[in-house]
Amino acid sequence: MNVSLLEPQMLSDLSAANGRDSAALVAGLRAYFRSGSTLELAWRRRQLIQLRKMLSENEARFIGALNEDLHKAPQEAYLTEISFLYSDIDHTLKHLKKWVRQRKVSSPLLTQPAKSYIQPEPLGVILIIGAWNYPLQLLLSPLVPAIAAGNCAVVKPSELSPAVSHLIAELLPRYLDNDAFACVEGAVAETTSLLEQRWDHIMYTGGGRVARIIMGAASKHLTPVTLELGGKSPCIVADDADIDIAARRIAWGKFTNAGQTCIAPDYVLCTKHTADRLVPAIQLAVREMFGDSPRQSSDYGRIINTQHTLRLADLLGDGEVIFGGDVDVDSCYMAPTLMRCVNLESPVMQEEIFGPLLPVVELDDFGKVEAFVNEREKPLALYIFTRSDAIADRVLSRCSSGNACVNDCMMFMLAQDLPFGGVGASGMGCYRGEHGFRTFSHYKAVMKRKNILDVDLRYAPYTNRKFKWLKILQR
Ligand code: NAD
């Protein structure tokens, strides 16, 4: 429904109706959560297996929907969305028994006899709000640990990728326990109504502007949030880097999904000497991947909508286009584009690009890279291409970023045991593997005492004898 076309009264009626629906939905899920059904390990495993089945039995439909929304090639859709989720689920099923275990810790002398342990427990009812650029993966990858940790959840896909959104809304109820999980489609009105409810955790993936709205709404109920945001991820190329490998990996990282990846290299940072060798090598890598006319390539994606295509076209004036630069607004096409001599004060260097446009920023001295990165907001990812461990370790230790990769882009996402999340302006909290399980669990501290001994040292009336023994035992 196009909310902007409605009269104010209708809008307020719609919002009230949404509010009633959302309240009833959350109340139902909470009642089910309180029934204790989600505590059973077997139930959690069943849901995860069903989620996997939903993907495997409908793989072709998901690939088709991803192609419809973003012109994703089947192979890219499989690698970056579908098989990514298979790995998440398989890894979780393999380790879940270990993650749910109590972890014993020591009990001090004064508490003896006692047993102390940490018990992970589910948080309750979780809201997961997804983004449109990886509409399947970004919505379901957080759902996997939410299920594993024993929660109920509502997923809200992005309205900007409608084909995937509709497919998830159709299939999820057919495979998962409907008492515990729901998919709510919609845009601002529906999300606003969801945000008015009390959740036990909100996981949001998207931009910083909406993140502030999410955090504001969460604060009313003291609900914890995980915010997976973006930013300008620098790609540093040292003079000693293997230029051909760097060029191919940077081109892949930047132009996959037409640059609409939160961890895509936003800009390259190197000396002029390196730029002179790197730029033609990236151009060659682009030609090898997408041919002379990327527009004709079935492997090259499209911009999500006209508005974003126009936004990206506007950035072309912020520097000198070395290659690419073709835009066709009607088909939401923008060619893989490289820019040099960019104005550091212009939007292309001030805002996250989130498209297939790669500025190469040249420094007169490589030693200035750390200052350049640190003068800006903390990025979601940082890439450094070098043959030298000393250079890599220095940059890694001096520059803060959510994630980092040496001599490649984005590949850290395949490592299940690495946490994924931002820092500072690029986000807060993390997920993937056990880190996701932790995000959606509360680690409850438990001490179990016995009644056989009741040392009186802590009880009044306080005496010198008790004080002396207290000091000895509490050393
Ligand atoms: P967005 O923030 O506009 O939308 C994301 C979600 O928020 C959608 O589900 C949408 O319906 C909802 N939403 C939009 N406006 C709202 C409002 N006023 N109130 C409540 N909910 C609202 O998404 P975007 O900014 O277009 O996404 C791109 C950004 O997301 C980029 O900055 C990118 O880097 C970031 N991103 C981060 C990750 C990550 O994992 N860290 C992944 C993908 C994208």
XYZ file of C-alpha atoms and ligand atoms in Angstrom:
519
model
C 0.000 0.000 0.000
C 1.347 3.427 -0.928
C 0.990 5.150 2.431
C 1.923 8.592 1.070
C -1.278 8.722 -1.058
C -3.598 8.366 1.945
C -5.547 11.144 3.694
C -4.315 11.994 7.229
C -7.373 10.343 8.858
C -6.893 7.163 6.808
C -3.211 7.212 7.676
C -3.976 7.414 11.356
C -6.603 4.608 11.021
C -4.040 2.491 9.211
C -1.450 3.176 11.872
C -3.955 2.257 14.615
C -4.851 -0.967 12.780
C -1.176 -1.808 12.343
C -0.618 -1.086 16.018
C -3.427 -3.467 17.045
C -2.108 -6.172 14.693
C 1.463 -5.769 15.933
C 0.420 -5.788 19.594
C -1.650 -8.951 19.103
C 1.172 -10.596 17.180
C 3.775 -9.880 19.848
C 1.394 -10.935 22.645
C 0.819 -14.269 20.888
C 4.517 -14.903 20.400
C 5.263 -13.939 23.984
C 2.621 -16.330 25.294
C 4.183 -19.121 23.262
C 7.652 -18.198 24.474
C 6.422 -18.378 28.063
C 5.019 -21.861 27.435
C 8.636 -23.070 27.445
C 8.414 -24.883 24.087
C 11.371 -23.002 22.634
C 13.624 -24.165 25.473
C 13.806 -27.671 24.081
C 16.934 -28.274 22.057
C 15.046 -30.665 19.784
C 12.524 -27.930 18.907
C 15.305 -25.479 18.019
C 17.050 -28.074 15.855
C 13.786 -28.868 14.091
C 13.223 -25.189 13.251
C 16.750 -24.843 11.876
C 16.352 -27.965 9.748
C 13.018 -26.635 8.477
C 14.610 -23.284 7.604
C 17.259 -25.120 5.598
C 14.552 -27.164 3.905
C 12.683 -23.974 3.012
C 15.794 -22.747 1.190
C 16.770 -26.004 -0.478
C 13.266 -26.887 -1.688
C 12.792 -23.383 -3.113
C 16.319 -22.577 -4.263
C 15.276 -21.795 -7.830
C 12.487 -19.474 -6.663
C 14.843 -17.577 -4.348
C 17.405 -17.237 -7.151
C 14.621 -15.951 -9.425
C 13.443 -13.413 -6.827
C 16.981 -12.149 -6.242
C 17.361 -11.752 -9.971
C 14.083 -9.851 -10.169
C 14.994 -7.447 -7.360
C 18.697 -6.890 -8.060
C 19.538 -8.695 -11.317
C 21.769 -11.015 -9.292
C 23.351 -13.794 -11.340
C 22.385 -17.285 -10.075
C 25.950 -18.092 -9.066
C 26.330 -14.831 -7.132
C 22.936 -15.296 -5.479
C 23.948 -18.797 -4.470
C 27.373 -17.813 -3.078
C 26.442 -14.622 -1.252
C 22.949 -15.491 -0.028
C 21.821 -19.099 -0.246
C 24.952 -21.162 0.441
C 25.905 -18.536 3.011
C 22.737 -19.454 4.917
C 23.309 -23.199 4.467
C 26.728 -22.747 6.124
C 25.210 -20.701 8.956
C 22.598 -23.360 9.647
C 24.973 -26.340 9.318
C 27.574 -24.728 11.560
C 24.910 -23.928 14.161
C 23.447 -27.435 14.093
C 26.938 -28.857 14.534
C 27.842 -26.734 17.568
C 24.530 -25.936 19.235
C 24.801 -28.678 21.857
C 28.077 -27.139 23.054
C 26.785 -23.533 22.994
C 23.722 -24.223 25.156
C 25.733 -25.932 27.887
C 26.157 -24.443 31.332
C 29.710 -23.233 31.924
C 31.008 -23.992 35.400
C 33.057 -21.321 37.206
C 34.744 -21.337 40.604
C 32.966 -20.460 43.887
C 34.953 -18.572 46.552
C 35.642 -20.090 49.972
C 33.074 -17.982 51.806
C 30.303 -19.366 49.583
C 31.179 -23.054 50.060
C 29.630 -25.480 49.664
C 28.331 -24.109 46.361
C 28.296 -24.599 42.624
C 28.535 -21.556 40.307
C 27.831 -21.611 36.601
C 26.787 -19.487 33.638
C 23.544 -20.540 32.027
C 22.655 -19.172 28.562
C 18.933 -18.461 28.346
C 16.851 -17.105 25.460
C 15.893 -13.435 25.559
C 12.272 -13.841 24.460
C 10.726 -12.229 21.378
C 13.104 -10.737 18.819
C 12.486 -8.260 15.995
C 14.770 -8.594 12.963
C 14.639 -5.776 10.391
C 16.447 -6.521 7.143
C 17.977 -4.442 4.359
C 17.411 -4.772 0.611
C 20.922 -5.336 -0.758
C 21.199 -8.966 0.429
C 17.503 -9.295 1.176
C 17.520 -13.002 1.955
C 20.835 -13.385 3.755
C 20.577 -10.265 5.926
C 17.134 -11.256 7.165
C 17.660 -14.966 7.774
C 21.287 -15.011 8.912
C 20.308 -13.298 12.209
C 17.228 -15.542 12.447
C 19.481 -18.628 12.636
C 21.135 -17.669 15.962
C 17.842 -16.230 17.248
C 16.275 -19.688 16.772
C 19.360 -21.469 18.085
C 19.240 -19.450 21.296
C 15.576 -20.443 21.815
C 13.733 -17.237 20.936
C 10.551 -16.387 19.100
C 10.998 -13.830 16.315
C 9.381 -11.537 13.803
C 11.275 -10.839 10.590
C 10.598 -7.653 8.607
C 12.075 -7.809 5.089
C 12.895 -4.633 3.192
C 10.094 -3.249 1.031
C 12.687 -2.189 -1.552
C 13.285 -5.813 -2.578
C 9.639 -6.884 -2.966
C 10.136 -10.190 -4.825
C 12.281 -11.632 -2.017
C 10.065 -10.053 0.637
C 6.888 -11.673 -0.783
C 8.598 -15.042 -1.170
C 9.814 -15.101 2.430
C 6.355 -14.027 3.628
C 4.809 -16.860 1.613
C 7.238 -19.617 2.587
C 8.275 -18.963 6.160
C 4.867 -19.863 7.665
C 4.848 -23.096 5.653
C 8.078 -24.334 7.171
C 8.512 -22.808 10.653
C 6.438 -23.087 13.824
C 3.789 -20.387 13.337
C 3.345 -19.969 17.079
C 6.950 -18.810 17.330
C 7.799 -17.025 14.090
C 6.163 -14.514 11.776
C 7.092 -12.403 8.785
C 5.636 -8.894 8.594
C 5.997 -7.163 5.251
C 5.823 -3.432 4.820
C 7.556 -0.090 4.866
C 7.718 2.808 7.325
C 4.135 2.551 8.701
C 4.385 -1.177 9.420
C 7.887 -0.892 10.871
C 6.875 2.048 13.044
C 3.998 0.038 14.436
C 6.277 -2.919 15.140
C 8.742 -0.613 16.858
C 6.061 0.594 19.270
C 5.873 -2.892 20.802
C 8.068 -4.191 23.564
C 10.706 -6.550 22.190
C 13.448 -8.385 24.021
C 15.998 -7.501 21.353
C 15.925 -5.611 18.064
C 18.354 -6.460 15.314
C 18.479 -3.848 12.579
C 20.501 -3.831 9.359
C 20.534 -0.647 7.304
C 21.625 2.973 7.338
C 22.520 5.246 10.267
C 19.516 7.564 9.841
C 16.958 4.835 10.460
C 19.239 3.280 13.106
C 18.669 6.371 15.246
C 14.888 5.885 14.923
C 15.281 2.224 15.926
C 17.419 3.069 18.936
C 15.016 5.819 20.018
C 12.058 3.409 19.878
C 14.031 0.684 21.681
C 15.032 3.054 24.469
C 11.371 3.483 25.482
C 11.295 -0.171 26.559
C 14.992 -0.466 27.484
C 15.292 -2.991 24.685
C 18.848 -3.886 23.666
C 19.728 -3.401 19.996
C 22.200 -4.762 17.511
C 22.786 -2.255 14.724
C 24.470 -3.493 11.560
C 25.220 -0.301 9.657
C 27.607 0.820 6.939
C 30.097 3.557 6.221
C 33.076 4.233 4.006
C 35.279 1.123 4.111
C 38.814 2.032 2.996
C 40.873 -0.229 0.788
C 44.539 0.518 1.377
C 47.023 -0.686 -1.242
C 50.686 -0.469 -0.237
C 53.444 0.020 -2.800
C 54.662 -3.557 -2.265
C 51.250 -5.163 -2.932
C 50.764 -7.833 -5.592
C 48.945 -5.475 -7.954
C 47.317 -8.068 -10.223
C 45.852 -10.062 -7.343
C 44.842 -6.880 -5.504
C 43.131 -5.497 -8.623
C 41.118 -8.660 -9.222
C 40.040 -8.976 -5.578
C 39.177 -5.278 -5.265
C 37.175 -5.383 -8.516
C 35.287 -8.430 -7.228
C 34.665 -6.825 -3.807
C 33.510 -3.553 -5.301
C 31.448 -4.630 -8.291
C 29.684 -7.714 -6.875
C 25.992 -6.784 -6.495
C 26.863 -3.550 -8.378
C 28.678 -2.222 -5.327
C 25.632 -2.450 -3.066
C 27.408 -4.338 -0.311
C 27.889 -2.875 3.159
C 31.452 -4.251 3.318
C 32.424 -3.363 -0.272
C 35.618 -1.304 -0.510
C 34.268 2.241 -0.637
C 37.451 3.880 -1.896
C 41.083 2.949 -2.586
C 43.882 4.681 -0.704
C 47.403 4.465 -2.139
C 50.310 6.489 -3.498
C 50.278 7.931 -7.039
C 52.932 5.395 -8.047
C 50.640 2.518 -7.003
C 47.534 4.148 -8.490
C 49.241 4.313 -11.904
C 49.678 0.519 -11.863
C 46.459 -0.375 -10.035
C 43.935 1.540 -12.159
C 44.668 -0.273 -15.457
C 44.833 -3.591 -13.587
C 41.352 -3.013 -12.093
C 40.061 -2.026 -15.528
C 41.431 -5.282 -16.933
C 39.870 -7.280 -14.089
C 36.478 -5.641 -14.746
C 36.732 -6.491 -18.445
C 37.617 -10.095 -17.610
C 34.606 -10.403 -15.300
C 31.911 -8.523 -17.228
C 33.275 -8.123 -20.777
C 33.560 -4.905 -22.782
C 29.919 -4.068 -22.156
C 28.889 -4.901 -18.561
C 25.347 -3.842 -19.460
C 25.077 -6.963 -21.652
C 26.543 -9.241 -18.985
C 24.084 -11.458 -17.128
C 26.640 -11.525 -14.302
C 26.461 -7.800 -13.553
C 23.805 -6.449 -11.181
C 21.520 -3.427 -11.236
C 20.931 -0.576 -8.803
C 17.950 -1.236 -6.544
C 15.795 1.644 -7.853
C 15.684 4.893 -9.837
C 16.260 7.076 -6.792
C 19.519 5.335 -5.919
C 20.603 5.344 -9.596
C 20.087 9.131 -9.732
C 21.950 9.548 -6.437
C 24.926 7.609 -7.834
C 24.845 9.476 -11.161
C 25.184 12.729 -9.213
C 28.457 11.512 -7.682
C 30.123 11.218 -11.102
C 30.866 14.944 -11.098
C 32.961 14.724 -7.906
C 36.145 13.608 -9.672
C 37.683 12.475 -12.955
C 36.070 9.343 -14.423
C 38.860 7.040 -15.631
C 36.613 4.326 -17.002
C 32.929 3.407 -16.817
C 30.576 6.227 -15.909
C 27.691 5.055 -18.160
C 24.315 5.350 -16.499
C 20.896 4.319 -17.734
C 18.331 5.478 -15.203
C 15.418 3.610 -16.839
C 17.072 0.224 -16.384
C 18.827 1.212 -13.116
C 22.194 0.507 -14.738
C 25.485 2.037 -13.752
C 28.709 0.729 -15.271
C 31.631 -0.332 -13.054
C 33.338 3.025 -12.664
C 36.746 4.189 -11.478
C 37.499 7.780 -10.490
C 40.712 9.668 -9.721
C 41.356 13.230 -8.555
C 38.259 13.179 -6.359
C 37.365 16.199 -4.281
C 37.715 15.049 -0.675
C 35.044 17.506 0.457
C 32.478 16.340 -2.117
C 29.662 13.790 -1.487
C 31.577 10.933 -3.141
C 34.150 11.155 -0.338
C 31.812 12.301 2.428
C 28.977 9.762 2.072
C 28.909 5.994 1.759
C 28.840 5.311 -2.008
C 26.917 2.008 -1.969
C 27.190 1.555 -5.723
C 29.671 0.576 -8.467
C 31.803 3.678 -8.241
C 35.342 3.396 -6.920
C 37.365 6.543 -6.197
C 41.134 6.124 -5.992
C 42.544 8.606 -3.486
C 46.247 9.282 -3.961
C 48.472 10.237 -1.033
C 51.912 11.785 -1.525
C 53.215 9.650 1.333
C 51.958 6.149 2.244
C 52.698 6.954 5.902
C 49.619 9.191 5.909
C 47.105 6.341 5.440
C 46.448 5.838 9.143
C 45.748 9.527 9.744
C 43.466 9.593 6.673
C 41.393 6.675 7.978
C 41.350 7.858 11.586
C 40.141 11.363 10.712
C 36.916 9.759 9.474
C 34.157 7.679 11.110
C 35.132 4.127 12.075
C 34.408 1.948 9.021
C 32.573 -1.367 8.894
C 35.486 -3.009 7.059
C 39.086 -2.135 6.351
C 41.207 -3.747 3.650
C 44.968 -3.652 3.341
C 46.900 -5.135 0.430
C 50.602 -5.624 1.137
C 53.281 -8.303 1.122
C 54.596 -7.010 4.443
C 53.279 -8.334 7.751
C 54.770 -5.293 9.468
C 52.747 -2.864 7.295
C 49.571 -4.912 7.700
C 49.952 -5.246 11.468
C 50.711 -1.567 11.880
C 47.591 -0.502 9.987
C 45.479 -3.104 11.796
C 46.698 -1.943 15.190
C 46.378 1.797 14.482
C 43.054 1.888 12.616
C 39.794 0.791 14.221
C 37.176 -0.943 12.046
C 34.359 -3.427 12.529
C 36.137 -6.086 10.482
C 39.368 -6.243 8.502
C 40.958 -8.353 5.808
C 44.559 -8.459 4.604
C 45.124 -9.076 0.894
C 41.456 -9.609 0.093
C 38.010 -8.077 0.342
C 34.943 -9.451 2.137
C 36.213 -13.053 2.415
C 36.185 -12.923 6.238
C 32.414 -13.312 5.929
C 32.940 -17.005 5.131
C 34.618 -17.718 8.486
C 31.811 -18.830 10.787
C 33.819 -18.313 13.960
C 34.558 -14.648 13.240
C 32.053 -12.151 14.661
C 30.498 -9.769 12.135
C 29.615 -6.263 13.271
C 30.544 -2.615 13.208
C 32.137 -0.226 15.655
C 31.325 3.434 16.254
C 29.272 4.822 13.379
C 29.357 1.471 11.542
C 27.278 -0.268 14.182
C 27.101 -1.979 17.540
C 26.958 -5.629 18.493
C 27.717 -8.576 16.247
C 26.499 -11.972 15.083
C 27.523 -15.109 13.105
C 28.192 -18.500 14.675
C 28.508 -18.566 18.450
C 28.698 -14.735 18.496
C 25.142 -14.664 17.149
C 24.027 -17.205 19.721
C 25.500 -14.932 22.418
C 23.761 -11.862 20.968
C 20.359 -13.502 21.316
C 21.033 -15.075 24.725
C 21.305 -13.791 28.238
C 24.214 -15.301 30.134
C 22.645 -15.828 33.528
C 24.933 -16.092 36.546
C 23.749 -18.842 38.864
C 25.015 -19.962 42.267
C 23.552 -23.074 43.899
C 24.249 -23.311 47.624
C 23.772 -26.154 50.093
C 22.126 -25.961 53.490
C 24.590 -28.153 55.343
C 26.859 -25.360 56.569
C 25.849 -21.815 57.524
C 28.943 -19.893 58.582
C 27.843 -16.924 60.702
C 30.617 -14.497 59.676
C 28.349 -12.295 57.534
C 25.548 -12.010 60.069
C 25.205 -9.267 62.727
C 26.036 -8.811 65.504
C 29.505 -8.112 64.045
C 32.406 -9.030 66.363
C 36.192 -8.735 66.203
C 36.438 -12.527 65.825
C 34.092 -12.517 62.833
C 35.922 -9.562 61.283
C 39.296 -11.323 61.650
C 38.012 -14.492 59.980
C 36.251 -12.502 57.272
C 39.554 -10.870 56.371
C 41.347 -14.238 56.258
C 38.688 -15.956 54.143
C 38.111 -13.078 51.732
C 41.777 -12.586 50.871
P 17.187 1.654 5.341
O 17.888 1.961 6.630
O 16.520 2.742 4.592
O 16.142 0.491 5.507
C 16.406 -0.675 6.230
C 15.143 -1.117 6.914
O 14.613 -0.060 7.708
C 14.031 -1.532 5.962
O 13.459 -2.742 6.405
C 13.034 -0.402 6.044
O 11.703 -0.814 5.874
C 13.232 0.122 7.452
N 12.914 1.551 7.541
C 13.154 2.491 6.602
N 12.750 3.704 7.034
C 12.230 3.535 8.273
C 11.661 4.406 9.246
N 11.519 5.710 9.025
N 11.263 3.874 10.421
C 11.396 2.555 10.666
N 11.939 1.683 9.774
C 12.341 2.150 8.599
O 18.227 0.923 4.415
P 19.306 1.649 3.574
O 19.865 2.815 4.309
O 18.846 1.871 2.190
O 20.383 0.481 3.556
C 21.633 0.737 3.137
C 22.547 0.901 4.321
O 22.564 -0.300 5.062
C 23.972 1.167 3.923
O 24.494 2.131 4.788
C 24.655 -0.150 4.160
O 26.029 -0.035 4.408
C 23.895 -0.663 5.327
N 23.997 -2.106 5.405
C 24.654 -2.661 6.442
C 24.802 -4.024 6.507
C 25.521 -4.691 7.645
O 25.394 -5.896 7.765
N 26.267 -3.977 8.453
C 24.272 -4.825 5.507
C 23.592 -4.219 4.463
C 23.446 -2.865 4.416
